Amino acid sequence: MRRVVITGMGTVNPIGNNVEETWNSIENQVCGIDAITHFDTTDYKAKLAGEVKNLNVEDYFTKRETKFNDRFTVFARIAAKQAIADSKLDLEAIDRNRMGVLIGSGIGGIESIEKNEQVLTSRGPSRVSPYFIPMALINLAAGQVAIDLGAKGYCSSVVTACAAGTNAIGEAFHRIRDNYEDIMVAGGSEASITPLSVAGFQSMKALHFGEDKNRASIPFDKDRSGFVMGEGSAVLILEELEHAKQRNATIYGEIVGYGATCDAYHITAPISDGSGGGEAMLKALADASLQPSAIDYINAHGTSTPLNDKSETLAVKYAFKDEAYNLAISSTKSYTGHLLGASGALESVICLKALENGLIPATINYQNPDEECDLDIVPNKSRKQDIKYAMNNSLGFGGHNASIIFKKWEEA
């Protein structure tokens, strides 16, 4: 089978507006969560979020180029532009019929939906923007990136809630491995720190309501009480190995396995025994022809909700059995909050940097152990350790489970 490597990365997120800034924040254990500034939270119980900060869009595009894009699409276009620049791909020299785009999102253009509903109510239907529909559509992040790059191969989006970014990268991996494309631009994007979105998650009691940013997103901690909304995008350039080698590309790592399942259990709650997530991990291991003992590190979904962290712990035990206690497992949502459909893409970037640098990110702001989350979560202090294989897990409403395995780059 064709091997698939990563030759470019880009991101904007709560702890950095590029990959270098993001990894520096991970190394220095910087928490990107703070008070919401996007709107007035006076009447809200949820006061905190992981917002993208100090992003100058005009470093990448003119105002006119992004005027009719939702915020989530702008994030995706910037992350893709960074990733392409990082890859040093000469777009004029490649066959762009063999280059595709696959970008996931959980909610898409919610900001545009809210704003145009307000226009409809206050000013009537004739004043709704003619660009409203393409601004709201989830597939337009992928579509706009394809237009930016002239990518004429497979172009689509994945909408599997909080598993979307991981599903997008995994499906893109299989498309290259199975010889449909040579290059895929893959990842996730989300911009849902909006009045309606936060109100909705608040009403379902999914969000944390406190105001101490250092005790807000606390995965696996006994005091966890809900997730903190995040926003941003991350995009990877996936490339067939020989294609990358022919142009002397820098290779950041290799994707070797991908698995996806559905709990078929409940619209929001994960299946209590962890079997759905566990089966996704087992499928990823089988896809990579690896034994559980090969995995050194798991970047967990780890949302900081009582149900998720308990069931994910059980899912790891389901898949890895006794090996579960030999794994390092951390949740970098303790730094960023939960980027919903973009979370798996950002955490894939972090996995690749962890492999490259031999550093396992800590689960920060951890204080009170939970006997039901008793695995090695790398509490509070990052760990220097050579890592050969890293797994990234994502779980989404609707019972969606996705797992990807990355391998440290080595020629053989």
Short mmCIF file of C-alpha atoms in Angstrom, two decimals:
data_model
loop_
_atom_site.label_atom_id
_atom_site.label_comp_id
_atom_site.label_asym_id
_atom_site.label_seq_id
_atom_site.Cartn_x
_atom_site.Cartn_y
_atom_site.Cartn_z
CA MET A 1 0.00 0.00 0.00
CA ARG A 2 1.06 3.59 -0.64
CA ARG A 3 2.56 5.36 2.37
CA VAL A 4 1.18 8.73 3.43
CA VAL A 5 3.25 11.43 5.10
CA ILE A 6 2.63 14.94 6.43
CA THR A 7 4.60 17.66 4.66
CA GLY A 8 2.91 20.84 5.88
CA MET A 9 0.94 22.15 8.84
CA GLY A 10 -0.97 25.31 9.68
CA THR A 11 -3.18 26.46 12.54
CA VAL A 12 -4.90 29.33 14.29
CA ASN A 13 -6.21 28.50 17.75
CA PRO A 14 -6.45 29.84 21.32
CA ILE A 15 -2.75 29.26 22.10
CA GLY A 16 -1.15 30.32 18.82
CA ASN A 17 -1.72 31.77 15.38
CA ASN A 18 0.69 29.35 13.73
CA VAL A 19 2.31 25.99 14.51
CA GLU A 20 5.42 27.48 16.12
CA GLU A 21 3.43 29.67 18.53
CA THR A 22 1.16 26.76 19.36
CA TRP A 23 4.01 24.40 20.19
CA ASN A 24 5.76 27.09 22.25
CA SER A 25 2.57 27.42 24.29
CA ILE A 26 2.47 23.64 24.78
CA GLU A 27 6.12 23.58 25.87
CA ASN A 28 5.56 26.47 28.29
CA GLN A 29 2.17 25.17 29.46
CA VAL A 30 0.26 28.30 28.52
CA CYS A 31 -3.52 28.12 28.99
CA GLY A 32 -5.45 29.93 26.25
CA ILE A 33 -8.76 30.11 28.12
CA ASP A 34 -10.07 33.48 29.29
CA ALA A 35 -13.22 35.60 29.55
CA ILE A 36 -15.41 35.69 26.44
CA THR A 37 -14.97 38.93 24.49
CA HIS A 38 -16.97 38.09 21.33
CA PHE A 39 -20.27 39.11 22.95
CA ASP A 40 -21.76 40.36 26.22
CA THR A 41 -22.07 37.43 28.65
CA THR A 42 -23.98 39.33 31.37
CA ASP A 43 -26.99 37.01 31.12
CA TYR A 44 -24.93 33.86 30.58
CA LYS A 45 -23.74 31.30 33.10
CA ALA A 46 -20.84 30.35 30.83
CA LYS A 47 -18.27 33.14 30.95
CA LEU A 48 -15.08 31.55 29.58
CA ALA A 49 -13.85 30.39 26.19
CA GLY A 50 -10.71 29.69 24.22
CA GLU A 51 -10.79 32.52 21.67
CA VAL A 52 -8.38 33.13 18.80
CA LYS A 53 -6.41 36.22 19.78
CA ASN A 54 -4.52 38.94 17.89
CA LEU A 55 -5.08 37.40 14.46
CA ASN A 56 -4.47 39.84 11.62
CA VAL A 57 -6.43 38.41 8.71
CA GLU A 58 -4.88 40.97 6.35
CA ASP A 59 -1.52 39.24 6.77
CA TYR A 60 -3.06 36.53 4.57
CA PHE A 61 -5.97 38.00 2.61
CA THR A 62 -7.40 41.39 1.74
CA LYS A 63 -10.66 42.45 3.37
CA ARG A 64 -12.37 42.03 0.02
CA GLU A 65 -11.14 38.42 -0.31
CA THR A 66 -12.79 37.41 2.97
CA LYS A 67 -15.74 39.85 3.08
CA PHE A 68 -18.31 37.16 2.33
CA ASN A 69 -16.76 34.34 4.38
CA ASP A 70 -17.93 33.18 7.78
CA ARG A 71 -15.31 33.28 10.52
CA PHE A 72 -14.86 29.49 10.42
CA THR A 73 -14.08 29.65 6.70
CA VAL A 74 -11.55 32.44 7.23
CA PHE A 75 -9.81 30.32 9.87
CA ALA A 76 -9.67 27.33 7.50
CA ARG A 77 -8.31 29.42 4.62
CA ILE A 78 -5.56 30.89 6.82
CA ALA A 79 -4.56 27.50 8.25
CA ALA A 80 -4.48 26.02 4.74
CA LYS A 81 -2.42 28.91 3.42
CA GLN A 82 0.10 28.40 6.25
CA ALA A 83 0.20 24.65 5.59
CA ILE A 84 0.81 25.07 1.87
CA ALA A 85 3.59 27.59 2.53
CA ASP A 86 5.10 25.21 5.09
CA SER A 87 5.01 22.33 2.60
CA LYS A 88 6.79 24.39 -0.07
CA LEU A 89 4.54 22.83 -2.70
CA ASP A 90 4.86 24.47 -6.10
CA LEU A 91 1.21 24.57 -7.09
CA GLU A 92 2.10 25.26 -10.71
CA ALA A 93 4.30 22.17 -10.92
CA ILE A 94 1.89 19.55 -9.55
CA ASP A 95 -1.12 17.81 -11.06
CA ARG A 96 -3.93 19.61 -9.26
CA ASN A 97 -6.43 17.06 -10.52
CA ARG A 98 -4.65 14.74 -8.03
CA MET A 99 -4.92 17.24 -5.17
CA GLY A 100 -8.00 17.23 -2.93
CA VAL A 101 -9.44 19.05 0.07
CA LEU A 102 -11.30 17.55 3.03
CA ILE A 103 -12.11 19.88 5.93
CA GLY A 104 -14.51 19.03 8.74
CA SER A 105 -16.65 21.17 11.02
CA GLY A 106 -19.24 20.49 13.66
CA ILE A 107 -21.37 23.61 13.32
CA GLY A 108 -20.00 25.68 10.45
CA GLY A 109 -21.28 29.19 9.79
CA ILE A 110 -23.32 29.69 12.95
CA GLU A 111 -22.21 33.33 13.27
CA SER A 112 -23.60 34.10 9.81
CA ILE A 113 -26.84 32.28 10.61
CA GLU A 114 -27.33 34.33 13.79
CA LYS A 115 -26.52 37.65 12.17
CA ASN A 116 -28.78 37.11 9.18
CA GLU A 117 -31.66 35.96 11.36
CA GLN A 118 -31.35 39.27 13.20
CA VAL A 119 -31.43 41.12 9.88
CA LEU A 120 -34.51 39.13 8.82
CA THR A 121 -36.33 39.96 12.05
CA SER A 122 -35.41 43.64 12.17
CA ARG A 123 -35.27 44.65 8.50
CA GLY A 124 -37.17 42.02 6.53
CA PRO A 125 -36.34 39.24 4.04
CA SER A 126 -35.13 41.53 1.28
CA ARG A 127 -32.21 42.68 3.43
CA VAL A 128 -30.79 39.22 4.13
CA SER A 129 -27.37 38.94 2.47
CA PRO A 130 -27.29 37.16 -0.89
CA TYR A 131 -24.07 35.61 0.41
CA PHE A 132 -25.77 34.24 3.53
CA ILE A 133 -26.21 30.67 2.29
CA PRO A 134 -22.61 30.10 1.10
CA MET A 135 -21.37 31.78 4.29
CA ALA A 136 -23.37 29.33 6.42
CA LEU A 137 -22.66 26.10 4.54
CA ILE A 138 -20.11 23.78 6.17
CA ASN A 139 -18.71 22.57 2.84
CA LEU A 140 -17.69 26.11 1.86
CA ALA A 141 -14.57 25.97 4.06
CA ALA A 142 -13.31 23.13 1.86
CA GLY A 143 -14.69 24.81 -1.25
CA GLN A 144 -12.96 28.12 -0.57
CA VAL A 145 -9.66 26.39 0.22
CA ALA A 146 -9.94 24.45 -3.05
CA ILE A 147 -10.54 27.73 -4.91
CA ASP A 148 -7.54 29.34 -3.18
CA LEU A 149 -5.27 26.45 -4.19
CA GLY A 150 -6.80 25.42 -7.49
CA ALA A 151 -7.25 21.91 -6.06
CA LYS A 152 -9.44 20.01 -8.54
CA GLY A 153 -9.48 16.54 -7.00
CA TYR A 154 -11.88 15.25 -4.37
CA CYS A 155 -13.33 18.13 -2.34
CA SER A 156 -15.69 17.51 0.54
CA SER A 157 -16.46 18.13 4.19
CA VAL A 158 -17.02 15.88 7.18
CA VAL A 159 -19.79 16.74 9.64
CA THR A 160 -19.42 14.37 12.58
CA ALA A 161 -19.62 16.88 15.42
CA CYS A 162 -16.46 16.84 17.54
CA ALA A 163 -14.93 13.95 15.58
CA ALA A 164 -15.03 15.89 12.29
CA GLY A 165 -11.40 17.03 12.12
CA THR A 166 -10.05 13.57 12.91
CA ASN A 167 -12.45 11.90 10.47
CA ALA A 168 -11.38 14.36 7.77
CA ILE A 169 -7.69 13.57 8.20
CA GLY A 170 -8.35 9.84 8.41
CA GLU A 171 -10.50 9.75 5.30
CA ALA A 172 -7.94 11.87 3.44
CA PHE A 173 -5.24 9.39 4.49
CA HIS A 174 -7.20 6.51 2.98
CA ARG A 175 -7.85 8.43 -0.26
CA ILE A 176 -4.10 8.83 -0.83
CA ARG A 177 -3.23 5.35 0.35
CA ASP A 178 -5.82 3.88 -2.03
CA ASN A 179 -4.49 5.95 -4.97
CA TYR A 180 -7.35 8.39 -5.51
CA GLU A 181 -5.19 11.46 -4.83
CA ASP A 182 -1.49 12.22 -4.31
CA ILE A 183 -2.03 15.25 -2.06
CA MET A 184 -4.84 16.04 0.37
CA VAL A 185 -5.36 19.27 2.29
CA ALA A 186 -7.17 18.03 5.39
CA GLY A 187 -8.27 19.29 8.78
CA GLY A 188 -11.06 21.03 10.64
CA SER A 189 -12.38 24.50 11.43
CA GLU A 190 -14.82 25.96 13.92
CA ALA A 191 -15.99 29.41 15.07
CA SER A 192 -18.88 28.80 17.42
CA ILE A 193 -18.21 31.20 20.29
CA THR A 194 -21.46 32.99 19.49
CA PRO A 195 -24.50 33.95 21.58
CA LEU A 196 -26.78 31.21 20.26
CA SER A 197 -24.17 28.46 20.23
CA VAL A 198 -22.99 29.15 23.78
CA ALA A 199 -26.61 29.45 24.96
CA GLY A 200 -27.44 26.11 23.38
CA PHE A 201 -24.53 24.23 24.96
CA GLN A 202 -25.22 26.05 28.23
CA SER A 203 -28.87 24.93 28.23
CA MET A 204 -27.87 21.30 27.78
CA LYS A 205 -25.49 21.72 30.74
CA ALA A 206 -22.45 20.74 28.69
CA LEU A 207 -20.37 23.84 29.53
CA HIS A 208 -18.33 24.81 32.56
CA PHE A 209 -19.89 27.75 34.44
CA GLY A 210 -17.03 28.93 36.67
CA GLU A 211 -14.83 32.00 36.10
CA ASP A 212 -11.40 30.68 37.16
CA LYS A 213 -9.67 29.96 33.84
CA ASN A 214 -7.17 27.65 35.54
CA ARG A 215 -9.94 25.41 36.91
CA ALA A 216 -12.21 25.46 33.88
CA SER A 217 -11.01 22.93 31.28
CA ILE A 218 -9.64 20.24 33.61
CA PRO A 219 -9.84 16.86 31.87
CA PHE A 220 -9.80 13.76 34.10
CA ASP A 221 -9.89 15.91 37.27
CA LYS A 222 -12.56 14.85 39.77
CA ASP A 223 -13.86 18.44 39.88
CA ARG A 224 -14.50 18.69 36.12
CA SER A 225 -17.96 20.02 35.37
CA GLY A 226 -18.19 20.69 31.63
CA PHE A 227 -16.17 21.73 28.61
CA VAL A 228 -14.95 25.19 27.64
CA MET A 229 -15.76 26.32 24.09
CA GLY A 230 -12.78 26.93 21.82
CA GLU A 231 -12.38 28.09 18.22
CA GLY A 232 -9.87 27.92 15.40
CA SER A 233 -8.61 25.69 12.64
CA ALA A 234 -5.80 23.28 11.84
CA VAL A 235 -4.88 21.93 8.42
CA LEU A 236 -2.37 19.26 7.36
CA ILE A 237 -0.85 18.59 3.96
CA LEU A 238 -0.97 14.84 3.42
CA GLU A 239 1.17 13.53 0.59
CA GLU A 240 2.04 10.18 -0.94
CA LEU A 241 5.57 9.32 0.18
CA GLU A 242 7.24 9.00 -3.24
CA HIS A 243 5.58 12.20 -4.41
CA ALA A 244 7.00 13.99 -1.36
CA LYS A 245 10.46 12.47 -1.78
CA GLN A 246 10.69 13.42 -5.44
CA ARG A 247 10.46 17.08 -4.50
CA ASN A 248 12.70 16.74 -1.39
CA ALA A 249 9.89 17.76 0.94
CA THR A 250 10.35 18.08 4.69
CA ILE A 251 8.43 15.22 6.30
CA TYR A 252 6.92 15.73 9.76
CA GLY A 253 5.56 12.25 10.29
CA GLU A 254 3.58 9.42 8.76
CA ILE A 255 -0.03 8.33 9.14
CA VAL A 256 -0.21 4.57 9.50
CA GLY A 257 -3.70 3.77 10.80
CA TYR A 258 -7.24 5.09 11.02
CA GLY A 259 -10.40 3.68 12.55
CA ALA A 260 -13.95 5.01 12.93
CA THR A 261 -17.08 3.63 14.58
CA CYS A 262 -20.46 4.68 15.91
CA ASP A 263 -21.80 3.95 19.40
CA ALA A 264 -25.36 3.68 17.99
CA TYR A 265 -26.46 4.47 21.53
CA HIS A 266 -27.49 8.08 22.31
CA ILE A 267 -27.58 11.48 20.60
CA THR A 268 -25.14 13.08 23.06
CA ALA A 269 -23.96 10.63 25.73
CA PRO A 270 -21.12 8.20 24.95
CA ILE A 271 -21.84 4.53 25.48
CA SER A 272 -21.09 3.87 29.14
CA ASP A 273 -18.71 0.92 28.71
CA GLY A 274 -16.45 2.77 26.27
CA SER A 275 -16.81 0.04 23.64
CA GLY A 276 -17.51 2.43 20.75
CA GLY A 277 -14.35 4.46 21.21
CA GLY A 278 -12.44 1.30 22.05
CA GLU A 279 -13.46 -0.35 18.78
CA ALA A 280 -12.31 2.72 16.82
CA MET A 281 -8.87 2.40 18.45
CA LEU A 282 -8.76 -1.31 17.65
CA LYS A 283 -9.67 -0.60 14.03
CA ALA A 284 -6.88 1.99 13.82
CA LEU A 285 -4.40 -0.51 15.27
CA ALA A 286 -5.53 -3.18 12.80
CA ASP A 287 -5.30 -0.70 9.91
CA ALA A 288 -1.71 0.01 10.95
CA SER A 289 -0.91 -3.69 11.60
CA LEU A 290 0.22 -2.76 15.12
CA GLN A 291 -0.15 -4.39 18.51
CA PRO A 292 -1.47 -2.20 21.36
CA SER A 293 1.95 -2.27 23.01
CA ALA A 294 3.39 -0.25 20.09
CA ILE A 295 1.54 2.94 21.05
CA ASP A 296 3.55 5.28 23.27
CA TYR A 297 1.18 8.23 23.63
CA ILE A 298 -2.50 9.03 23.20
CA ASN A 299 -3.81 12.56 22.79
CA ALA A 300 -7.20 11.96 24.36
CA HIS A 301 -10.48 13.57 23.42
CA GLY A 302 -10.58 14.55 27.10
CA THR A 303 -13.28 17.23 27.08
CA SER A 304 -13.53 17.80 30.85
CA THR A 305 -17.12 16.58 31.04
CA PRO A 306 -17.93 13.95 33.67
CA LEU A 307 -19.29 11.40 31.16
CA ASN A 308 -16.68 11.80 28.40
CA ASP A 309 -13.56 11.43 30.52
CA LYS A 310 -14.91 8.41 32.40
CA SER A 311 -16.10 6.63 29.25
CA GLU A 312 -12.90 7.46 27.36
CA THR A 313 -10.85 5.95 30.17
CA LEU A 314 -12.95 2.79 29.80
CA ALA A 315 -12.52 2.93 26.01
CA VAL A 316 -8.71 2.94 26.36
CA LYS A 317 -8.92 -0.01 28.75
CA TYR A 318 -11.29 -1.80 26.34
CA ALA A 319 -8.80 -1.48 23.48
CA PHE A 320 -5.49 -1.76 25.31
CA LYS A 321 -6.41 -3.99 28.26
CA ASP A 322 -3.39 -4.26 30.63
CA GLU A 323 -1.30 -2.13 28.27
CA ALA A 324 -3.56 0.83 29.12
CA TYR A 325 -1.55 1.44 32.29
CA ASN A 326 1.71 1.63 30.31
CA LEU A 327 0.46 4.45 28.07
CA ALA A 328 0.94 8.17 28.47
CA ILE A 329 -2.45 9.82 27.88
CA SER A 330 -2.97 13.58 28.02
CA SER A 331 -5.64 16.03 26.95
CA THR A 332 -4.43 19.25 25.38
CA LYS A 333 -7.96 20.66 25.69
CA SER A 334 -6.65 21.73 29.10
CA TYR A 335 -4.72 24.39 27.12
CA THR A 336 -7.19 25.27 24.37
CA GLY A 337 -10.68 24.37 25.42
CA HIS A 338 -12.77 22.31 23.02
CA LEU A 339 -12.61 23.38 19.36
CA LEU A 340 -15.49 21.02 18.50
CA GLY A 341 -15.03 19.92 14.86
CA ALA A 342 -11.54 21.44 14.69
CA SER A 343 -10.26 19.79 17.86
CA GLY A 344 -9.02 16.56 16.28
CA ALA A 345 -7.14 18.47 13.59
CA LEU A 346 -5.37 20.69 16.11
CA GLU A 347 -4.56 17.70 18.30
CA SER A 348 -3.11 15.93 15.24
CA VAL A 349 -0.69 18.86 14.82
CA ILE A 350 0.23 18.53 18.50
CA CYS A 351 0.79 14.77 18.14
CA LEU A 352 3.14 15.35 15.21
CA LYS A 353 5.10 17.97 17.16
CA ALA A 354 5.27 15.62 20.15
CA LEU A 355 6.76 12.89 17.92
CA GLU A 356 9.22 15.33 16.38
CA ASN A 357 10.38 16.81 19.70
CA GLY A 358 10.16 13.79 21.99
CA LEU A 359 7.89 15.65 24.41
CA ILE A 360 4.55 14.44 25.75
CA PRO A 361 2.31 17.41 26.60
CA ALA A 362 0.99 17.56 30.13
CA THR A 363 -2.65 17.68 31.14
CA ILE A 364 -2.39 21.06 32.87
CA ASN A 365 -4.32 22.53 35.82
CA TYR A 366 -4.92 19.04 37.24
CA GLN A 367 -5.45 18.89 41.01
CA ASN A 368 -7.89 16.26 42.24
CA PRO A 369 -7.49 12.67 41.03
CA ASP A 370 -10.59 10.74 39.99
CA GLU A 371 -10.48 7.04 40.81
CA GLU A 372 -12.56 6.38 37.68
CA CYS A 373 -9.93 8.09 35.49
CA ASP A 374 -6.91 6.22 36.81
CA LEU A 375 -4.61 6.07 33.77
CA ASP A 376 -1.34 8.00 33.34
CA ILE A 377 -2.63 11.40 32.23
CA VAL A 378 0.79 13.14 32.48
CA PRO A 379 -0.41 15.60 35.12
CA ASN A 380 0.84 19.20 35.10
CA LYS A 381 4.37 18.60 33.83
CA SER A 382 5.26 17.67 30.26
CA ARG A 383 7.44 14.59 29.87
CA LYS A 384 10.57 14.17 27.77
CA GLN A 385 10.25 10.80 26.11
CA ASP A 386 11.11 9.33 22.74
CA ILE A 387 7.83 8.51 21.01
CA LYS A 388 7.52 6.31 17.95
CA TYR A 389 3.73 6.01 17.67
CA ALA A 390 1.10 8.50 18.84
CA MET A 391 -2.66 8.00 18.67
CA ASN A 392 -5.19 10.82 18.45
CA ASN A 393 -8.78 10.14 19.54
CA SER A 394 -11.93 12.16 18.91
CA LEU A 395 -15.53 11.49 19.97
CA GLY A 396 -18.60 13.36 18.78
CA PHE A 397 -22.30 13.79 19.52
CA GLY A 398 -24.26 11.13 17.69
CA GLY A 399 -21.82 8.48 18.90
CA HIS A 400 -19.09 9.21 16.34
CA ASN A 401 -15.66 7.85 17.26
CA ALA A 402 -12.43 8.38 15.31
CA SER A 403 -8.85 7.36 15.95
CA ILE A 404 -5.67 8.09 13.96
CA ILE A 405 -2.16 6.70 14.50
CA PHE A 406 0.87 8.82 13.61
CA LYS A 407 4.39 7.45 13.34
CA LYS A 408 7.62 9.33 13.90
CA TRP A 409 9.26 9.85 10.53
CA GLU A 410 11.92 7.35 9.60
CA GLU A 411 12.96 6.33 6.11
CA ALA A 412 12.62 2.56 6.40
#
